[in-house]
């Protein structure tokens, strides 16, 4: 083809660039005319095929120009919604008219779908900017556009089995669609009047939705199940974080139970650690509600969580990690014991020390036996010192009792030395088999 075909088009494109700051009722039609000329020239010769893509860009620019002129005086949020809606309309036209466009433009289906994907990205970005501004008129249009964009992304990840080529990675499209759908739900909860009633329950709704994401037969419907099941692990936590100021106890309980289910169904015990997070959140929320402000109410759930992790974690349960597990248990128990001794009454701290001691004996855990004994003895000593400083008679009684105990121990040790040695050796050997 002769270069004379392209020269007028170049002049027209340059003129269009020079008047970008001028948008009138007629400028969009001028841009559309140049785009039509570019497409007409590009489809004739293989050497000018890039003009087809330039022309398609020009058609979209012309459509946005025409819309821009008619939005003069609108608020920024309404403008962005309108732009997103226009982009969604164009991308669905591309998908519906894929066959005719392939025949007329002489391009592949992948090229047509690629332009549709670009419009999806532009519309999604426009919708995000719309949410960041007040929307006075087009709230319903924004919601409908978000639903259409979400549907488009999710359907791109569907393995339909047709001869239609898929542009990009299907799993990524599913992730993008789910992310966009979550944004639409958050938008609905934030903008509509029902938001203040629904927001506290969004965590429970998300957990139930994630449950169905995890069990539905996605493979038979044409999707790979991996992105849906992976998203199910994230959705409850995201909605819990977004609604954290107003989330209620039922939502936290439902989320904690959902992660326990996921841990069992996926056979990955570490997922249950998220159940601990939301379970502790629930307990602390109720402590705050009932005005339970003692530090032990907040320390005890953390201690129990650490104990659970040391007992079920696949790495810490290995025989080679026995010492590391023991150190973690000692540190956790020491912190709890220190909090109890420093903030609680002698009766409570002594009960906690005795409970830890008995737990160590029942479950054969050395750390609990050692630290429980230490906490209990420190509590007893502390109480004896306190009583002896307050009452002189108690001081003499305590001193006499301790003296008699030591005398009895010394006498028994002399007479039963071999028995005591055998007993100690037995206990030391037994402790070697404990955790």
Short mmCIF file of C-alpha atoms in Angstrom, two decimals:
data_model
loop_
_atom_site.label_atom_id
_atom_site.label_comp_id
_atom_site.label_asym_id
_atom_site.label_seq_id
_atom_site.Cartn_x
_atom_site.Cartn_y
_atom_site.Cartn_z
CA UNK A 1 0.00 0.00 0.00
CA UNK A 2 1.05 3.56 -0.64
CA UNK A 3 2.12 5.77 2.27
CA UNK A 4 -0.27 8.44 1.00
CA UNK A 5 -3.09 6.54 2.69
CA UNK A 6 -1.56 7.10 6.13
CA UNK A 7 -0.42 10.74 5.88
CA UNK A 8 -3.91 12.31 6.26
CA UNK A 9 -4.59 10.01 9.17
CA UNK A 10 -1.39 11.10 10.90
CA UNK A 11 -2.36 14.75 10.49
CA UNK A 12 -5.78 13.96 11.93
CA UNK A 13 -4.30 12.13 14.91
CA UNK A 14 -1.92 15.02 15.58
CA UNK A 15 -4.80 17.47 15.46
CA UNK A 16 -6.75 15.33 17.90
CA UNK A 17 -3.85 15.31 20.37
CA UNK A 18 -3.46 19.10 20.13
CA UNK A 19 -7.07 19.75 21.09
CA UNK A 20 -7.29 17.30 24.01
CA UNK A 21 -8.16 20.17 26.33
CA UNK A 22 -11.14 21.05 24.13
CA UNK A 23 -14.20 18.82 24.55
CA UNK A 24 -17.36 19.95 22.81
CA UNK A 25 -20.47 18.27 21.46
CA UNK A 26 -18.81 17.68 18.09
CA UNK A 27 -15.27 16.63 19.12
CA UNK A 28 -16.24 13.09 19.96
CA UNK A 29 -17.70 12.59 16.47
CA UNK A 30 -14.47 13.92 14.93
CA UNK A 31 -12.44 11.41 16.92
CA UNK A 32 -14.86 8.68 15.89
CA UNK A 33 -14.40 9.67 12.24
CA UNK A 34 -10.62 9.42 12.42
CA UNK A 35 -10.97 6.06 14.20
CA UNK A 36 -13.24 4.76 11.46
CA UNK A 37 -10.74 5.86 8.79
CA UNK A 38 -7.91 4.12 10.67
CA UNK A 39 -9.91 0.90 10.91
CA UNK A 40 -10.89 1.11 7.25
CA UNK A 41 -7.28 1.48 6.12
CA UNK A 42 -5.89 -1.04 8.59
CA UNK A 43 -8.22 -3.87 7.59
CA UNK A 44 -7.29 -3.61 3.90
CA UNK A 45 -3.57 -4.35 4.07
CA UNK A 46 -1.51 -6.54 6.35
CA UNK A 47 1.20 -3.87 6.58
CA UNK A 48 -1.26 -1.35 8.08
CA UNK A 49 -2.86 -3.79 10.52
CA UNK A 50 -1.65 -1.83 13.59
CA UNK A 51 -4.03 0.94 12.48
CA UNK A 52 -6.92 -1.38 13.42
CA UNK A 53 -5.86 -1.34 17.06
CA UNK A 54 -5.28 2.41 16.96
CA UNK A 55 -8.74 2.79 15.48
CA UNK A 56 -10.33 0.65 18.17
CA UNK A 57 -8.66 2.82 20.80
CA UNK A 58 -10.02 5.86 18.97
CA UNK A 59 -13.57 4.45 19.06
CA UNK A 60 -13.35 4.07 22.84
CA UNK A 61 -11.85 7.56 23.24
CA UNK A 62 -14.68 8.99 21.13
CA UNK A 63 -17.28 7.28 23.30
CA UNK A 64 -15.68 8.62 26.47
CA UNK A 65 -15.47 12.10 24.93
CA UNK A 66 -19.15 12.13 24.07
CA UNK A 67 -20.01 11.00 27.57
CA UNK A 68 -17.67 13.55 29.16
CA UNK A 69 -19.35 16.46 27.41
CA UNK A 70 -22.76 15.38 28.71
CA UNK A 71 -21.51 15.07 32.29
CA UNK A 72 -20.57 18.72 32.71
CA UNK A 73 -21.67 19.80 36.18
CA UNK A 74 -21.81 16.30 37.65
CA UNK A 75 -20.04 15.38 40.88
CA UNK A 76 -16.77 13.45 40.58
CA UNK A 77 -18.26 10.25 41.99
CA UNK A 78 -21.12 10.25 39.49
CA UNK A 79 -18.69 10.92 36.62
CA UNK A 80 -16.51 7.95 37.54
CA UNK A 81 -19.56 5.71 37.82
CA UNK A 82 -20.69 6.77 34.35
CA UNK A 83 -17.23 6.09 32.92
CA UNK A 84 -17.20 2.64 34.56
CA UNK A 85 -20.66 1.86 33.21
CA UNK A 86 -19.64 2.91 29.68
CA UNK A 87 -16.53 0.72 29.84
CA UNK A 88 -18.59 -2.23 31.04
CA UNK A 89 -21.00 -1.74 28.15
CA UNK A 90 -18.15 -1.65 25.63
CA UNK A 91 -16.49 -4.80 26.97
CA UNK A 92 -19.74 -6.75 26.80
CA UNK A 93 -20.25 -5.52 23.21
CA UNK A 94 -16.79 -6.84 22.38
CA UNK A 95 -17.67 -10.24 23.83
CA UNK A 96 -21.10 -10.44 22.21
CA UNK A 97 -19.82 -9.29 18.80
CA UNK A 98 -16.59 -11.30 18.83
CA UNK A 99 -17.51 -13.29 15.71
CA UNK A 100 -18.59 -10.34 13.51
CA UNK A 101 -15.63 -8.24 14.65
CA UNK A 102 -13.19 -11.05 13.82
CA UNK A 103 -14.63 -11.28 10.32
CA UNK A 104 -14.77 -7.55 9.64
CA UNK A 105 -11.50 -6.50 11.24
CA UNK A 106 -9.63 -9.67 10.25
CA UNK A 107 -8.14 -10.10 13.70
CA UNK A 108 -8.03 -13.02 16.09
CA UNK A 109 -10.46 -13.67 18.94
CA UNK A 110 -7.61 -13.14 21.40
CA UNK A 111 -7.17 -9.57 20.12
CA UNK A 112 -10.87 -8.80 20.53
CA UNK A 113 -10.91 -10.31 24.00
CA UNK A 114 -7.77 -8.39 24.88
CA UNK A 115 -9.54 -5.09 24.18
CA UNK A 116 -12.46 -6.28 26.30
CA UNK A 117 -10.06 -7.06 29.15
CA UNK A 118 -8.54 -3.58 28.90
CA UNK A 119 -11.99 -2.03 29.25
CA UNK A 120 -12.63 -4.24 32.28
CA UNK A 121 -9.46 -2.89 33.90
CA UNK A 122 -10.28 0.73 33.07
CA UNK A 123 -13.85 0.37 34.34
CA UNK A 124 -12.69 -1.32 37.54
CA UNK A 125 -10.24 1.49 38.26
CA UNK A 126 -12.93 4.08 37.53
CA UNK A 127 -15.29 2.33 39.92
CA UNK A 128 -12.65 2.38 42.67
CA UNK A 129 -12.22 6.14 42.20
CA UNK A 130 -16.00 6.52 42.24
CA UNK A 131 -16.24 4.86 45.66
CA UNK A 132 -13.67 7.34 47.00
CA UNK A 133 -15.96 10.28 46.14
CA UNK A 134 -19.54 11.14 47.09
CA UNK A 135 -22.08 9.59 44.69
CA UNK A 136 -25.31 11.54 44.59
CA UNK A 137 -27.28 10.15 41.65
CA UNK A 138 -25.73 7.00 40.20
CA UNK A 139 -25.56 4.70 43.24
CA UNK A 140 -27.77 2.09 41.61
CA UNK A 141 -25.80 2.33 38.36
CA UNK A 142 -22.56 1.89 40.29
CA UNK A 143 -23.88 -1.24 41.99
CA UNK A 144 -25.07 -2.72 38.69
CA UNK A 145 -21.74 -1.93 37.04
CA UNK A 146 -19.84 -3.59 39.88
CA UNK A 147 -21.96 -6.73 39.55
CA UNK A 148 -21.40 -6.86 35.76
CA UNK A 149 -17.65 -6.38 36.11
CA UNK A 150 -17.52 -9.07 38.81
CA UNK A 151 -19.47 -11.49 36.63
CA UNK A 152 -17.17 -10.80 33.69
CA UNK A 153 -14.02 -11.51 35.70
CA UNK A 154 -15.39 -14.69 37.25
CA UNK A 155 -16.62 -16.00 33.89
CA UNK A 156 -13.17 -15.42 32.37
CA UNK A 157 -11.82 -17.98 34.79
CA UNK A 158 -14.33 -20.59 33.73
CA UNK A 159 -12.99 -23.48 31.70
CA UNK A 160 -16.00 -23.81 29.44
CA UNK A 161 -14.52 -26.45 27.16
CA UNK A 162 -15.33 -24.42 24.06
CA UNK A 163 -12.84 -23.68 21.29
CA UNK A 164 -12.77 -20.08 22.47
CA UNK A 165 -9.22 -19.13 23.57
CA UNK A 166 -8.66 -17.81 27.07
CA UNK A 167 -6.52 -14.70 27.45
CA UNK A 168 -4.43 -14.67 30.61
CA UNK A 169 -4.52 -17.08 33.52
CA UNK A 170 -8.00 -18.37 34.48
CA UNK A 171 -7.23 -18.69 38.20
CA UNK A 172 -6.12 -15.05 38.37
CA UNK A 173 -9.41 -13.97 36.80
CA UNK A 174 -11.32 -15.85 39.49
CA UNK A 175 -9.28 -14.17 42.23
CA UNK A 176 -9.90 -10.76 40.64
CA UNK A 177 -13.61 -11.47 40.35
CA UNK A 178 -13.91 -12.57 43.97
CA UNK A 179 -11.92 -9.53 45.12
CA UNK A 180 -14.18 -7.26 43.09
CA UNK A 181 -17.27 -8.97 44.44
CA UNK A 182 -16.05 -8.38 47.98
CA UNK A 183 -15.58 -4.72 47.13
CA UNK A 184 -19.14 -4.53 45.82
CA UNK A 185 -20.50 -6.05 49.03
CA UNK A 186 -18.49 -3.64 51.17
CA UNK A 187 -19.77 -0.78 48.98
CA UNK A 188 -23.35 -1.91 49.51
CA UNK A 189 -22.88 -2.19 53.25
CA UNK A 190 -21.28 1.25 53.41
CA UNK A 191 -23.61 3.22 51.15
CA UNK A 192 -27.06 1.76 51.69
CA UNK A 193 -29.20 2.38 54.75
CA UNK A 194 -29.19 -1.31 55.64
CA UNK A 195 -25.44 -1.15 56.23
CA UNK A 196 -25.65 -0.36 59.93
CA UNK A 197 -27.76 -3.47 60.51
CA UNK A 198 -25.91 -5.78 58.13
CA UNK A 199 -22.32 -4.79 58.93
CA UNK A 200 -22.16 -6.59 62.33
CA UNK A 201 -23.27 -9.78 60.58
CA UNK A 202 -21.05 -9.54 57.50
CA UNK A 203 -18.41 -11.72 59.16
CA UNK A 204 -20.91 -14.55 59.65
CA UNK A 205 -22.24 -14.11 56.11
CA UNK A 206 -18.68 -14.23 54.75
CA UNK A 207 -17.87 -17.36 56.77
CA UNK A 208 -20.98 -19.16 55.51
CA UNK A 209 -20.21 -18.07 51.93
CA UNK A 210 -16.64 -19.30 52.33
CA UNK A 211 -18.00 -22.65 53.51
CA UNK A 212 -19.95 -23.04 50.27
CA UNK A 213 -16.94 -21.84 48.26
CA UNK A 214 -15.04 -24.73 49.82
CA UNK A 215 -17.57 -27.52 49.18
CA UNK A 216 -19.33 -26.64 45.90
CA UNK A 217 -18.48 -28.80 42.84
CA UNK A 218 -16.58 -26.15 40.89
CA UNK A 219 -14.90 -28.68 38.61
CA UNK A 220 -18.20 -29.93 37.23
CA UNK A 221 -19.26 -26.32 36.60
CA UNK A 222 -16.15 -25.52 34.57
CA UNK A 223 -13.92 -23.79 37.14
CA UNK A 224 -10.80 -25.04 38.78
CA UNK A 225 -11.61 -25.44 42.51
CA UNK A 226 -8.25 -24.13 43.71
CA UNK A 227 -8.93 -20.36 43.54
CA UNK A 228 -12.35 -20.74 45.15
CA UNK A 229 -11.01 -22.82 48.02
CA UNK A 230 -8.03 -20.55 48.54
CA UNK A 231 -10.32 -17.53 48.56
CA UNK A 232 -12.51 -19.25 51.14
CA UNK A 233 -9.54 -19.08 53.54
CA UNK A 234 -9.18 -15.33 53.09
CA UNK A 235 -12.73 -14.00 52.81
CA UNK A 236 -13.81 -14.41 56.48
CA UNK A 237 -10.66 -12.73 57.79
CA UNK A 238 -11.00 -9.82 55.35
CA UNK A 239 -14.60 -9.13 56.31
CA UNK A 240 -13.75 -9.46 59.98
CA UNK A 241 -11.05 -6.83 59.56
CA UNK A 242 -13.29 -4.47 57.59
CA UNK A 243 -16.15 -4.71 60.08
CA UNK A 244 -13.97 -4.96 63.20
CA UNK A 245 -15.45 -1.86 64.93
CA UNK A 246 -18.99 -3.29 64.80
CA UNK A 247 -18.54 -7.06 64.42
CA UNK A 248 -20.69 -9.07 66.83
CA UNK A 249 -20.03 -12.23 68.81
CA UNK A 250 -21.98 -14.50 66.45
CA UNK A 251 -19.84 -13.41 63.50
CA UNK A 252 -16.63 -14.06 65.41
CA UNK A 253 -17.90 -17.47 66.54
CA UNK A 254 -18.96 -18.41 63.00
CA UNK A 255 -15.58 -17.37 61.59
CA UNK A 256 -13.70 -19.33 64.25
CA UNK A 257 -15.78 -22.44 63.51
CA UNK A 258 -15.30 -22.00 59.76
CA UNK A 259 -11.52 -22.03 60.11
CA UNK A 260 -11.75 -25.13 62.29
CA UNK A 261 -13.74 -26.77 59.49
CA UNK A 262 -11.21 -25.67 56.87
CA UNK A 263 -8.37 -27.09 58.96
CA UNK A 264 -10.13 -30.43 59.07
CA UNK A 265 -11.27 -30.51 55.44
CA UNK A 266 -7.90 -29.34 54.06
CA UNK A 267 -6.02 -31.55 56.55
CA UNK A 268 -3.82 -28.61 57.48
CA UNK A 269 -3.78 -28.17 61.23
CA UNK A 270 -2.13 -24.76 61.00
CA UNK A 271 -5.31 -23.27 59.54
CA UNK A 272 -6.84 -23.86 62.97
CA UNK A 273 -4.50 -21.19 64.34
CA UNK A 274 -6.87 -18.68 62.75
CA UNK A 275 -9.64 -20.22 64.82
CA UNK A 276 -7.54 -19.38 67.87
CA UNK A 277 -7.19 -15.78 66.71
CA UNK A 278 -10.92 -15.24 66.29
CA UNK A 279 -11.76 -17.30 69.36
CA UNK A 280 -9.48 -15.11 71.47
CA UNK A 281 -10.98 -12.03 69.83
CA UNK A 282 -14.43 -13.27 70.86
CA UNK A 283 -13.32 -13.90 74.45
CA UNK A 284 -11.70 -10.48 74.74
CA UNK A 285 -14.78 -8.83 73.25
CA UNK A 286 -16.96 -10.47 75.86
CA UNK A 287 -14.51 -9.55 78.64
CA UNK A 288 -14.76 -5.93 77.57
CA UNK A 289 -18.55 -6.20 77.37
CA UNK A 290 -18.78 -7.63 80.91
CA UNK A 291 -16.16 -5.20 82.22
CA UNK A 292 -13.65 -7.95 83.08
CA UNK A 293 -10.43 -5.96 83.05
CA UNK A 294 -8.05 -8.15 85.07
CA UNK A 295 -4.89 -8.99 83.06
CA UNK A 296 -5.43 -12.72 83.57
CA UNK A 297 -8.58 -12.59 81.42
CA UNK A 298 -6.42 -11.47 78.51
CA UNK A 299 -3.34 -13.56 79.28
CA UNK A 300 -5.06 -16.91 79.79
CA UNK A 301 -6.42 -17.26 76.19
CA UNK A 302 -2.96 -16.49 74.79
CA UNK A 303 -1.36 -19.06 77.11
CA UNK A 304 -3.87 -21.74 76.11
CA UNK A 305 -3.34 -20.90 72.43
CA UNK A 306 0.43 -21.30 72.78
CA UNK A 307 -0.08 -24.62 74.57
CA UNK A 308 -2.36 -25.81 71.77
CA UNK A 309 0.15 -24.83 69.09
CA UNK A 310 3.02 -26.60 70.83
CA UNK A 311 0.92 -29.76 71.04
CA UNK A 312 -0.33 -29.91 67.44
CA UNK A 313 2.15 -28.04 65.26
CA UNK A 314 3.71 -30.50 62.77
CA UNK A 315 7.18 -29.02 63.19
CA UNK A 316 7.18 -28.70 66.98
CA UNK A 317 5.78 -32.23 67.38
CA UNK A 318 8.84 -33.78 65.79
CA UNK A 319 11.21 -35.53 68.23
CA UNK A 320 14.08 -33.32 67.07
CA UNK A 321 12.13 -30.24 68.23
CA UNK A 322 11.58 -31.53 71.78
CA UNK A 323 13.85 -28.95 73.40
CA UNK A 324 12.41 -26.07 71.38
CA UNK A 325 8.89 -27.11 72.36
CA UNK A 326 9.96 -27.32 76.00
CA UNK A 327 11.49 -23.81 75.91
CA UNK A 328 8.32 -22.30 74.40
CA UNK A 329 6.15 -23.98 77.03
CA UNK A 330 8.42 -22.81 79.84
CA UNK A 331 8.37 -19.20 78.59
CA UNK A 332 4.58 -19.16 78.14
CA UNK A 333 3.98 -20.70 81.57
CA UNK A 334 6.48 -18.36 83.22
CA UNK A 335 4.75 -15.30 81.75
CA UNK A 336 1.35 -16.51 82.91
CA UNK A 337 2.72 -17.33 86.36
CA UNK A 338 4.38 -13.92 86.66
CA UNK A 339 1.14 -12.17 85.72
CA UNK A 340 -0.77 -14.25 88.26
CA UNK A 341 1.74 -13.63 91.06
CA UNK A 342 1.97 -9.93 90.29
CA UNK A 343 -1.69 -9.04 89.80
CA UNK A 344 -3.96 -11.71 91.35
CA UNK A 345 -4.69 -12.65 94.94
CA UNK A 346 -2.69 -15.41 96.61
CA UNK A 347 -5.62 -17.80 96.35
CA UNK A 348 -6.01 -17.30 92.57
CA UNK A 349 -2.28 -17.44 91.82
CA UNK A 350 -1.89 -20.53 93.99
CA UNK A 351 -4.81 -22.20 92.23
CA UNK A 352 -3.28 -21.39 88.84
CA UNK A 353 0.09 -22.80 89.90
CA UNK A 354 -1.56 -25.96 91.25
CA UNK A 355 -3.64 -26.34 88.09
CA UNK A 356 -0.54 -26.06 85.89
CA UNK A 357 1.30 -28.53 88.08
CA UNK A 358 -1.50 -31.10 87.94
CA UNK A 359 -1.84 -30.55 84.18
CA UNK A 360 1.85 -31.31 83.79
CA UNK A 361 1.44 -34.55 85.71
CA UNK A 362 -1.73 -35.54 83.85
CA UNK A 363 -0.39 -34.81 80.36
CA UNK A 364 3.25 -35.70 81.15
CA UNK A 365 4.62 -32.27 80.26
CA UNK A 366 7.83 -31.30 82.04
CA UNK A 367 7.45 -27.55 81.51
CA UNK A 368 4.07 -27.49 83.25
CA UNK A 369 5.31 -29.64 86.11
CA UNK A 370 8.38 -27.49 86.74
CA UNK A 371 6.78 -24.07 86.30
CA UNK A 372 3.55 -25.04 88.06
CA UNK A 373 5.55 -26.23 91.05
CA UNK A 374 7.62 -23.05 91.00
CA UNK A 375 4.58 -20.75 90.81
CA UNK A 376 2.81 -22.65 93.59
CA UNK A 377 5.88 -22.58 95.89
CA UNK A 378 6.49 -18.88 95.22
CA UNK A 379 2.88 -18.14 96.07
CA UNK A 380 3.12 -20.15 99.30
CA UNK A 381 6.39 -18.46 100.30
CA UNK A 382 5.01 -15.04 99.47
CA UNK A 383 1.94 -15.68 101.59
CA UNK A 384 4.01 -16.98 104.51
CA UNK A 385 6.23 -13.90 104.40
CA UNK A 386 3.17 -11.67 104.35
CA UNK A 387 1.54 -13.46 107.29
CA UNK A 388 4.73 -13.54 109.34
CA UNK A 389 5.18 -9.80 108.85
CA UNK A 390 1.66 -9.15 110.07
CA UNK A 391 1.36 -11.61 112.95
CA UNK A 392 4.23 -12.49 115.33
CA UNK A 393 2.62 -15.77 116.41
CA UNK A 394 2.34 -16.91 112.78
CA UNK A 395 6.03 -16.19 112.30
CA UNK A 396 6.97 -18.52 115.17
CA UNK A 397 4.48 -21.17 114.02
CA UNK A 398 5.81 -21.10 110.47
CA UNK A 399 9.40 -21.29 111.64
CA UNK A 400 8.65 -24.20 113.94
CA UNK A 401 6.72 -26.05 111.22
CA UNK A 402 9.48 -25.59 108.67
CA UNK A 403 12.07 -26.77 111.18
CA UNK A 404 10.09 -29.90 111.97
CA UNK A 405 9.65 -30.62 108.26
CA UNK A 406 13.38 -30.36 107.63
CA UNK A 407 14.14 -32.58 110.65
CA UNK A 408 11.64 -35.17 109.40
CA UNK A 409 13.16 -35.08 105.91
CA UNK A 410 16.67 -35.51 107.27
CA UNK A 411 15.64 -38.40 109.51
CA UNK A 412 13.79 -40.20 106.74
CA UNK A 413 16.64 -39.66 104.34
CA UNK A 414 19.10 -41.32 106.71
CA UNK A 415 16.87 -44.31 107.35
CA UNK A 416 15.49 -44.69 103.82
CA UNK A 417 18.39 -43.45 101.75
CA UNK A 418 18.33 -46.30 99.25
CA UNK A 419 14.57 -46.12 98.78
CA UNK A 420 14.72 -42.36 98.21
CA UNK A 421 17.55 -42.76 95.73
CA UNK A 422 15.63 -45.43 93.81
CA UNK A 423 12.54 -43.22 93.82
CA UNK A 424 14.51 -40.24 92.51
CA UNK A 425 16.14 -42.33 89.79
CA UNK A 426 12.73 -43.65 88.82
CA UNK A 427 11.28 -40.16 88.56
CA UNK A 428 14.25 -38.82 86.62
CA UNK A 429 14.02 -41.73 84.17
CA UNK A 430 10.27 -41.18 83.81
CA UNK A 431 10.78 -37.45 83.18
CA UNK A 432 13.05 -38.27 80.26
CA UNK A 433 10.05 -39.77 78.46
CA UNK A 434 7.84 -36.75 79.14
CA UNK A 435 7.37 -33.95 76.64
#
